PDB file of N, CA and C in Angstrom:
ATOM      1  N   UNK K 256      83.687 -19.539 107.630  1.00 91.00           N
ATOM      2  CA  UNK K 256      83.404 -18.214 107.737  1.00 91.00           C
ATOM      3  C   UNK K 256      83.021 -17.602 106.185  1.00 91.00           C
ATOM      4  N   UNK K 257      81.992 -16.289 105.979  1.00 93.00           N
ATOM      5  CA  UNK K 257      82.038 -16.138 105.114  1.00 93.00           C
ATOM      6  C   UNK K 257      81.663 -14.746 104.955  1.00 93.00           C
ATOM      7  N   UNK K 258      81.950 -13.891 103.813  1.00 95.00           N
ATOM      8  CA  UNK K 258      82.045 -12.510 103.394  1.00 95.00           C
ATOM      9  C   UNK K 258      81.263 -11.521 102.769  1.00 95.00           C
ATOM     10  N   UNK K 259      80.366 -11.018 103.025  1.00 95.00           N
ATOM     11  CA  UNK K 259      79.102 -10.436 102.628  1.00 95.00           C
ATOM     12  C   UNK K 259      79.278  -9.267 102.290  1.00 95.00           C
ATOM     13  N   UNK K 260      78.222  -8.434 101.527  1.00 96.00           N
ATOM     14  CA  UNK K 260      78.324  -7.760 101.735  1.00 96.00           C
ATOM     15  C   UNK K 260      76.702  -6.861 101.071  1.00 96.00           C
ATOM     16  N   UNK K 261      76.396  -5.644 101.916  1.00 97.00           N
ATOM     17  CA  UNK K 261      74.465  -5.402 102.070  1.00 97.00           C
ATOM     18  C   UNK K 261      74.405  -4.168 101.034  1.00 97.00           C
ATOM     19  N   UNK K 262      73.257  -3.977 101.118  1.00 96.00           N
ATOM     20  CA  UNK K 262      72.778  -3.190 100.175  1.00 96.00           C
ATOM     21  C   UNK K 262      72.960  -1.417  99.721  1.00 96.00           C
ATOM     22  N   UNK K 263      74.089  -1.454 101.380  1.00 96.00           N
ATOM     23  CA  UNK K 263      74.868  -0.152 101.337  1.00 96.00           C
ATOM     24  C   UNK K 263      76.421  -0.051 101.113  1.00 96.00           C
ATOM     25  N   UNK K 264      76.456  -1.124 100.534  1.00 96.00           N
ATOM     26  CA  UNK K 264      78.430  -1.588 100.085  1.00 96.00           C
ATOM     27  C   UNK K 264      79.084  -1.943 101.722  1.00 96.00           C
ATOM     28  N   UNK K 265      78.129  -2.177 102.353  1.00 97.00           N
ATOM     29  CA  UNK K 265      78.985  -2.677 103.434  1.00 97.00           C
ATOM     30  C   UNK K 265      79.484  -4.033 103.709  1.00 97.00           C
ATOM     31  N   UNK K 266      81.131  -4.073 104.051  1.00 97.00           N
ATOM     32  CA  UNK K 266      81.243  -5.039 104.085  1.00 97.00           C
ATOM     33  C   UNK K 266      81.619  -5.880 105.297  1.00 97.00           C
ATOM     34  N   UNK K 267      81.168  -7.002 105.713  1.00 96.00           N
ATOM     35  CA  UNK K 267      81.477  -7.701 106.725  1.00 96.00           C
ATOM     36  C   UNK K 267      81.264  -9.371 106.679  1.00 96.00           C
ATOM     37  N   UNK K 268      81.766  -9.713 107.981  1.00 96.00           N
ATOM     38  CA  UNK K 268      82.118 -11.192 108.205  1.00 96.00           C
ATOM     39  C   UNK K 268      81.138 -11.762 108.352  1.00 96.00           C
ATOM     40  N   UNK K 269      80.593 -12.991 108.674  1.00 97.00           N
ATOM     41  CA  UNK K 269      80.059 -13.698 109.172  1.00 97.00           C
ATOM     42  C   UNK K 269      80.572 -15.416 109.238  1.00 97.00           C
ATOM     43  N   UNK K 270      80.332 -15.176 111.053  1.00 97.00           N
ATOM     44  CA  UNK K 270      81.191 -16.914 111.483  1.00 97.00           C
ATOM     45  C   UNK K 270      80.180 -17.590 111.800  1.00 97.00           C
ATOM     46  N   UNK K 271      80.314 -19.085 111.666  1.00 96.00           N
ATOM     47  CA  UNK K 271      79.252 -19.907 112.132  1.00 96.00           C
ATOM     48  C   UNK K 271      78.471 -19.512 113.569  1.00 96.00           C
ATOM     49  N   UNK K 272      77.009 -19.532 113.952  1.00 96.00           N
ATOM     50  CA  UNK K 272      76.278 -19.370 114.758  1.00 96.00           C
ATOM     51  C   UNK K 272      76.419 -17.416 115.563  1.00 96.00           C
ATOM     52  N   UNK K 273      77.063 -16.967 114.265  1.00 97.00           N
ATOM     53  CA  UNK K 273      76.837 -15.664 114.772  1.00 97.00           C
ATOM     54  C   UNK K 273      75.792 -14.922 113.838  1.00 97.00           C
ATOM     55  N   UNK K 274      75.125 -13.951 114.832  1.00 98.00           N
ATOM     56  CA  UNK K 274      73.820 -13.104 114.781  1.00 98.00           C
ATOM     57  C   UNK K 274      73.703 -12.649 113.819  1.00 98.00           C
ATOM     58  N   UNK K 275      72.621 -11.805 113.418  1.00 98.00           N
ATOM     59  CA  UNK K 275      72.692 -10.462 112.923  1.00 98.00           C
ATOM     60  C   UNK K 275      70.976 -10.072 112.101  1.00 98.00           C
ATOM     61  N   UNK K 276      71.019  -8.919 111.807  1.00 98.00           N
ATOM     62  CA  UNK K 276      70.253  -8.616 111.120  1.00 98.00           C
ATOM     63  C   UNK K 276      70.099  -8.202 110.229  1.00 98.00           C
ATOM     64  N   UNK K 277      68.136  -8.268 109.348  1.00 98.00           N
ATOM     65  CA  UNK K 277      68.562  -8.233 108.005  1.00 98.00           C
ATOM     66  C   UNK K 277      67.205  -7.041 107.872  1.00 98.00           C
ATOM     67  N   UNK K 278      66.757  -5.999 106.976  1.00 97.00           N
ATOM     68  CA  UNK K 278      66.074  -5.228 107.185  1.00 97.00           C
ATOM     69  C   UNK K 278      66.337  -5.172 105.129  1.00 97.00           C
ATOM     70  N   UNK K 279      64.481  -5.656 104.393  1.00 95.00           N
ATOM     71  CA  UNK K 279      64.611  -5.588 103.475  1.00 95.00           C
ATOM     72  C   UNK K 279      63.781  -3.993 102.679  1.00 95.00           C
ATOM     73  N   UNK K 280      63.577  -4.284 101.680  1.00 93.00           N
ATOM     74  CA  UNK K 280      63.259  -2.876 101.137  1.00 93.00           C
ATOM     75  C   UNK K 280      61.765  -2.725 101.243  1.00 93.00           C
ATOM     76  N   UNK K 281      60.828  -3.865 101.571  1.00 95.00           N
ATOM     77  CA  UNK K 281      59.361  -3.195 102.334  1.00 95.00           C
ATOM     78  C   UNK K 281      59.161  -3.098 104.034  1.00 95.00           C
ATOM     79  N   UNK K 282      60.660  -3.008 104.361  1.00 95.00           N
ATOM     80  CA  UNK K 282      60.643  -2.241 105.512  1.00 95.00           C
ATOM     81  C   UNK K 282      60.553  -3.616 106.744  1.00 95.00           C
ATOM     82  N   UNK K 283      60.767  -4.900 106.325  1.00 96.00           N
ATOM     83  CA  UNK K 283      60.847  -6.046 107.488  1.00 96.00           C
ATOM     84  C   UNK K 283      61.973  -6.028 107.844  1.00 96.00           C
ATOM     85  N   UNK K 284      62.610  -6.538 109.212  1.00 97.00           N
ATOM     86  CA  UNK K 284      63.200  -6.240 109.388  1.00 97.00           C
ATOM     87  C   UNK K 284      63.178  -8.137 110.721  1.00 97.00           C
ATOM     88  N   UNK K 285      64.359  -8.545 110.419  1.00 98.00           N
ATOM     89  CA  UNK K 285      64.355 -10.669 110.608  1.00 98.00           C
ATOM     90  C   UNK K 285      65.582 -10.246 111.560  1.00 98.00           C
ATOM     91  N   UNK K 286      65.478 -11.068 112.636  1.00 98.00           N
ATOM     92  CA  UNK K 286      67.098 -11.868 112.892  1.00 98.00           C
ATOM     93  C   UNK K 286      66.978 -13.209 112.254  1.00 98.00           C
ATOM     94  N   UNK K 287      68.483 -13.290 112.559  1.00 98.00           N
ATOM     95  CA  UNK K 287      69.115 -14.675 111.950  1.00 98.00           C
ATOM     96  C   UNK K 287      70.425 -15.132 112.856  1.00 98.00           C
ATOM     97  N   UNK K 288      70.044 -16.131 112.126  1.00 98.00           N
ATOM     98  CA  UNK K 288      72.078 -17.116 112.730  1.00 98.00           C
ATOM     99  C   UNK K 288      72.493 -17.581 111.701  1.00 98.00           C
ATOM    100  N   UNK K 289      73.810 -17.547 111.240  1.00 97.00           N
ATOM    101  CA  UNK K 289      74.500 -18.058 109.924  1.00 97.00           C
ATOM    102  C   UNK K 289      74.773 -19.439 110.900  1.00 97.00           C
ATOM    103  N   UNK K 290      74.298 -20.409 109.953  1.00 96.00           N
ATOM    104  CA  UNK K 290      74.665 -21.660 110.353  1.00 96.00           C
ATOM    105  C   UNK K 290      75.770 -22.049 109.510  1.00 96.00           C
ATOM    106  N   UNK K 291      76.011 -21.752 108.314  1.00 95.00           N
ATOM    107  CA  UNK K 291      77.067 -22.287 107.721  1.00 95.00           C
ATOM    108  C   UNK K 291      76.792 -22.428 106.196  1.00 95.00           C
ATOM    109  N   UNK K 292      77.530 -22.845 105.300  1.00 92.00           N
ATOM    110  CA  UNK K 292      77.344 -23.343 104.107  1.00 92.00           C
ATOM    111  C   UNK K 292      77.284 -24.815 103.324  1.00 92.00           C
ATOM    112  N   UNK K 293      76.797 -24.773 102.693  1.00 84.00           N
ATOM    113  CA  UNK K 293      76.114 -26.028 102.186  1.00 84.00           C
ATOM    114  C   UNK K 293      76.657 -26.190 100.707  1.00 84.00           C
ATOM    115  N   UNK K 294      77.368 -27.546 100.885  1.00 79.00           N
ATOM    116  CA  UNK K 294      77.260 -27.518  99.074  1.00 79.00           C
ATOM    117  C   UNK K 294      76.530 -28.487  98.325  1.00 79.00           C
ATOM    118  N   UNK K 295      76.026 -27.939  97.337  1.00 74.00           N
ATOM    119  CA  UNK K 295      74.847 -28.287  96.499  1.00 74.00           C
ATOM    120  C   UNK K 295      75.628 -28.493  94.876  1.00 74.00           C
ATOM    121  N   UNK K 296      74.959 -29.812  94.373  1.00 73.00           N
ATOM    122  CA  UNK K 296      75.484 -29.829  92.899  1.00 73.00           C
ATOM    123  C   UNK K 296      75.389 -28.473  92.102  1.00 73.00           C
ATOM    124  N   UNK K 297      75.049 -27.205  92.243  1.00 72.00           N
ATOM    125  CA  UNK K 297      74.686 -26.079  91.344  1.00 72.00           C
ATOM    126  C   UNK K 297      75.888 -25.290  92.288  1.00 72.00           C
ATOM    127  N   UNK K 298      76.290 -25.844  92.903  1.00 70.00           N
ATOM    128  CA  UNK K 298      77.716 -24.377  94.045  1.00 70.00           C
ATOM    129  C   UNK K 298      77.461 -24.921  95.374  1.00 70.00           C
ATOM    130  N   UNK K 299      76.573 -23.739  96.354  1.00 77.00           N
ATOM    131  CA  UNK K 299      77.181 -23.981  97.655  1.00 77.00           C
ATOM    132  C   UNK K 299      75.384 -22.864  98.180  1.00 77.00           C
ATOM    133  N   UNK K 300      74.960 -23.045  99.203  1.00 90.00           N
ATOM    134  CA  UNK K 300      74.025 -22.385  99.281  1.00 90.00           C
ATOM    135  C   UNK K 300      74.273 -21.854 100.736  1.00 90.00           C
ATOM    136  N   UNK K 301      73.784 -21.173 101.247  1.00 95.00           N
ATOM    137  CA  UNK K 301      74.157 -20.398 102.826  1.00 95.00           C
ATOM    138  C   UNK K 301      73.196 -20.730 103.517  1.00 95.00           C
ATOM    139  N   UNK K 302      73.324 -21.692 104.169  1.00 95.00           N
ATOM    140  CA  UNK K 302      72.069 -21.778 105.625  1.00 95.00           C
ATOM    141  C   UNK K 302      72.060 -20.790 106.415  1.00 95.00           C
ATOM    142  N   UNK K 303      70.916 -20.310 106.400  1.00 97.00           N
ATOM    143  CA  UNK K 303      70.263 -19.048 107.851  1.00 97.00           C
ATOM    144  C   UNK K 303      69.198 -19.720 108.781  1.00 97.00           C
ATOM    145  N   UNK K 304      69.466 -19.525 109.878  1.00 98.00           N
ATOM    146  CA  UNK K 304      68.119 -19.999 110.822  1.00 98.00           C
ATOM    147  C   UNK K 304      67.536 -18.434 110.785  1.00 98.00           C
ATOM    148  N   UNK K 305      66.347 -18.188 110.766  1.00 98.00           N
ATOM    149  CA  UNK K 305      65.202 -17.224 110.609  1.00 98.00           C
ATOM    150  C   UNK K 305      65.132 -16.943 112.935  1.00 98.00           C
ATOM    151  N   UNK K 306      65.139 -16.387 112.993  1.00 98.00           N
ATOM    152  CA  UNK K 306      65.211 -16.135 114.665  1.00 98.00           C
ATOM    153  C   UNK K 306      63.886 -15.348 115.180  1.00 98.00           C
ATOM    154  N   UNK K 307      63.365 -15.451 114.251  1.00 97.00           N
ATOM    155  CA  UNK K 307      62.226 -14.144 114.632  1.00 97.00           C
ATOM    156  C   UNK K 307      60.900 -15.437 114.346  1.00 97.00           C
ATOM    157  N   UNK K 308      61.118 -16.068 113.450  1.00 97.00           N
ATOM    158  CA  UNK K 308      60.164 -16.941 112.708  1.00 97.00           C
ATOM    159  C   UNK K 308      59.992 -18.705 112.606  1.00 97.00           C
ATOM    160  N   UNK K 309      61.632 -18.705 113.645  1.00 97.00           N
ATOM    161  CA  UNK K 309      61.974 -20.461 113.962  1.00 97.00           C
ATOM    162  C   UNK K 309      61.883 -21.333 112.672  1.00 97.00           C
ATOM    163  N   UNK K 310      62.714 -20.435 111.925  1.00 97.00           N
ATOM    164  CA  UNK K 310      62.202 -20.956 110.408  1.00 97.00           C
ATOM    165  C   UNK K 310      63.811 -21.364 109.685  1.00 97.00           C
ATOM    166  N   UNK K 311      63.816 -21.969 108.900  1.00 95.00           N
ATOM    167  CA  UNK K 311      65.468 -22.513 107.968  1.00 95.00           C
ATOM    168  C   UNK K 311      65.086 -22.031 106.929  1.00 95.00           C
ATOM    169  N   UNK K 312      66.542 -21.423 106.526  1.00 93.00           N
ATOM    170  CA  UNK K 312      66.310 -20.794 105.065  1.00 93.00           C
ATOM    171  C   UNK K 312      67.915 -21.050 104.377  1.00 93.00           C
ATOM    172  N   UNK K 313      67.429 -21.323 102.972  1.00 93.00           N
ATOM    173  CA  UNK K 313      69.100 -21.304 102.067  1.00 93.00           C
ATOM    174  C   UNK K 313      68.485 -20.202 101.449  1.00 93.00           C
ATOM    175  N   UNK K 314      70.108 -19.552 101.293  1.00 94.00           N
ATOM    176  CA  UNK K 314      69.852 -18.343 100.806  1.00 94.00           C
ATOM    177  C   UNK K 314      71.069 -18.140  99.566  1.00 94.00           C
ATOM    178  N   UNK K 315      71.534 -17.125  98.635  1.00 91.00           N
ATOM    179  CA  UNK K 315      72.669 -17.436  97.495  1.00 91.00           C
ATOM    180  C   UNK K 315      72.905 -15.522  98.333  1.00 91.00           C
ATOM    181  N   UNK K 316      74.696 -15.657  97.723  1.00 90.00           N
ATOM    182  CA  UNK K 316      74.916 -14.446  98.119  1.00 90.00           C
ATOM    183  C   UNK K 316      74.150 -13.299  97.890  1.00 90.00           C
ATOM    184  N   UNK K 317      73.488 -13.162  96.542  1.00 93.00           N
ATOM    185  CA  UNK K 317      72.670 -11.879  96.122  1.00 93.00           C
ATOM    186  C   UNK K 317      72.030 -11.377  97.269  1.00 93.00           C
ATOM    187  N   UNK K 318      71.337 -12.307  98.398  1.00 95.00           N
ATOM    188  CA  UNK K 318      70.590 -12.327  99.229  1.00 95.00           C
ATOM    189  C   UNK K 318      70.527 -11.079 100.082  1.00 95.00           C
ATOM    190  N   UNK K 319      72.209 -10.923 100.629  1.00 97.00           N
ATOM    191  CA  UNK K 319      72.531 -10.309 101.290  1.00 97.00           C
ATOM    192  C   UNK K 319      72.596  -8.843 100.740  1.00 97.00           C
ATOM    193  N   UNK K 320      73.214  -8.491  99.503  1.00 96.00           N
ATOM    194  CA  UNK K 320      73.194  -7.815  98.593  1.00 96.00           C
ATOM    195  C   UNK K 320      71.738  -7.005  98.616  1.00 96.00           C
ATOM    196  N   UNK K 321      70.420  -7.537  98.899  1.00 96.00           N
ATOM    197  CA  UNK K 321      68.835  -6.749  98.412  1.00 96.00           C
ATOM    198  C   UNK K 321      68.544  -6.362 100.261  1.00 96.00           C
ATOM    199  N   UNK K 322      69.124  -5.967 101.064  1.00 97.00           N
ATOM    200  CA  UNK K 322      69.148  -6.323 102.644  1.00 97.00           C
ATOM    201  C   UNK K 322      69.896  -4.856 102.837  1.00 97.00           C
ATOM    202  N   UNK K 323      69.641  -4.894 104.451  1.00 97.00           N
ATOM    203  CA  UNK K 323      70.403  -3.523 105.295  1.00 97.00           C
ATOM    204  C   UNK K 323      71.042  -4.949 106.064  1.00 97.00           C
ATOM    205  N   UNK K 324      72.407  -5.003 106.446  1.00 97.00           N
ATOM    206  CA  UNK K 324      72.696  -6.185 107.458  1.00 97.00           C
ATOM    207  C   UNK K 324      73.308  -5.361 109.133  1.00 97.00           C
ATOM    208  N   UNK K 325      72.687  -6.012 109.752  1.00 97.00           N
ATOM    209  CA  UNK K 325      73.796  -5.305 110.843  1.00 97.00           C
ATOM    210  C   UNK K 325      74.224  -6.580 111.722  1.00 97.00           C
ATOM    211  N   UNK K 326      75.271  -6.575 111.825  1.00 96.00           N
ATOM    212  CA  UNK K 326      75.967  -8.229 112.574  1.00 96.00           C
ATOM    213  C   UNK K 326      76.220  -7.510 113.581  1.00 96.00           C
ATOM    214  N   UNK K 327      75.928  -8.124 114.827  1.00 92.00           N
ATOM    215  CA  UNK K 327      76.036  -8.296 116.187  1.00 92.00           C
ATOM    216  C   UNK K 327      77.477  -8.589 116.627  1.00 92.00           C
TER     217      UNK K 327
END
């Protein structure tokens, strides 16, 4: 489980496998699935699957604060 806060200050929780949409400041909107947290030597990274482009990505918590998030 991961607690997030988006650019509107809206707080939510993501569970493994949960889907959500993220819109950035340029007007792009993508669908994602939260895959979990992976430990790294510098702390941890948040593992996401971009369902729109069918790619994997790893982000930091600040990534959510720069987007409008809608959890399904």
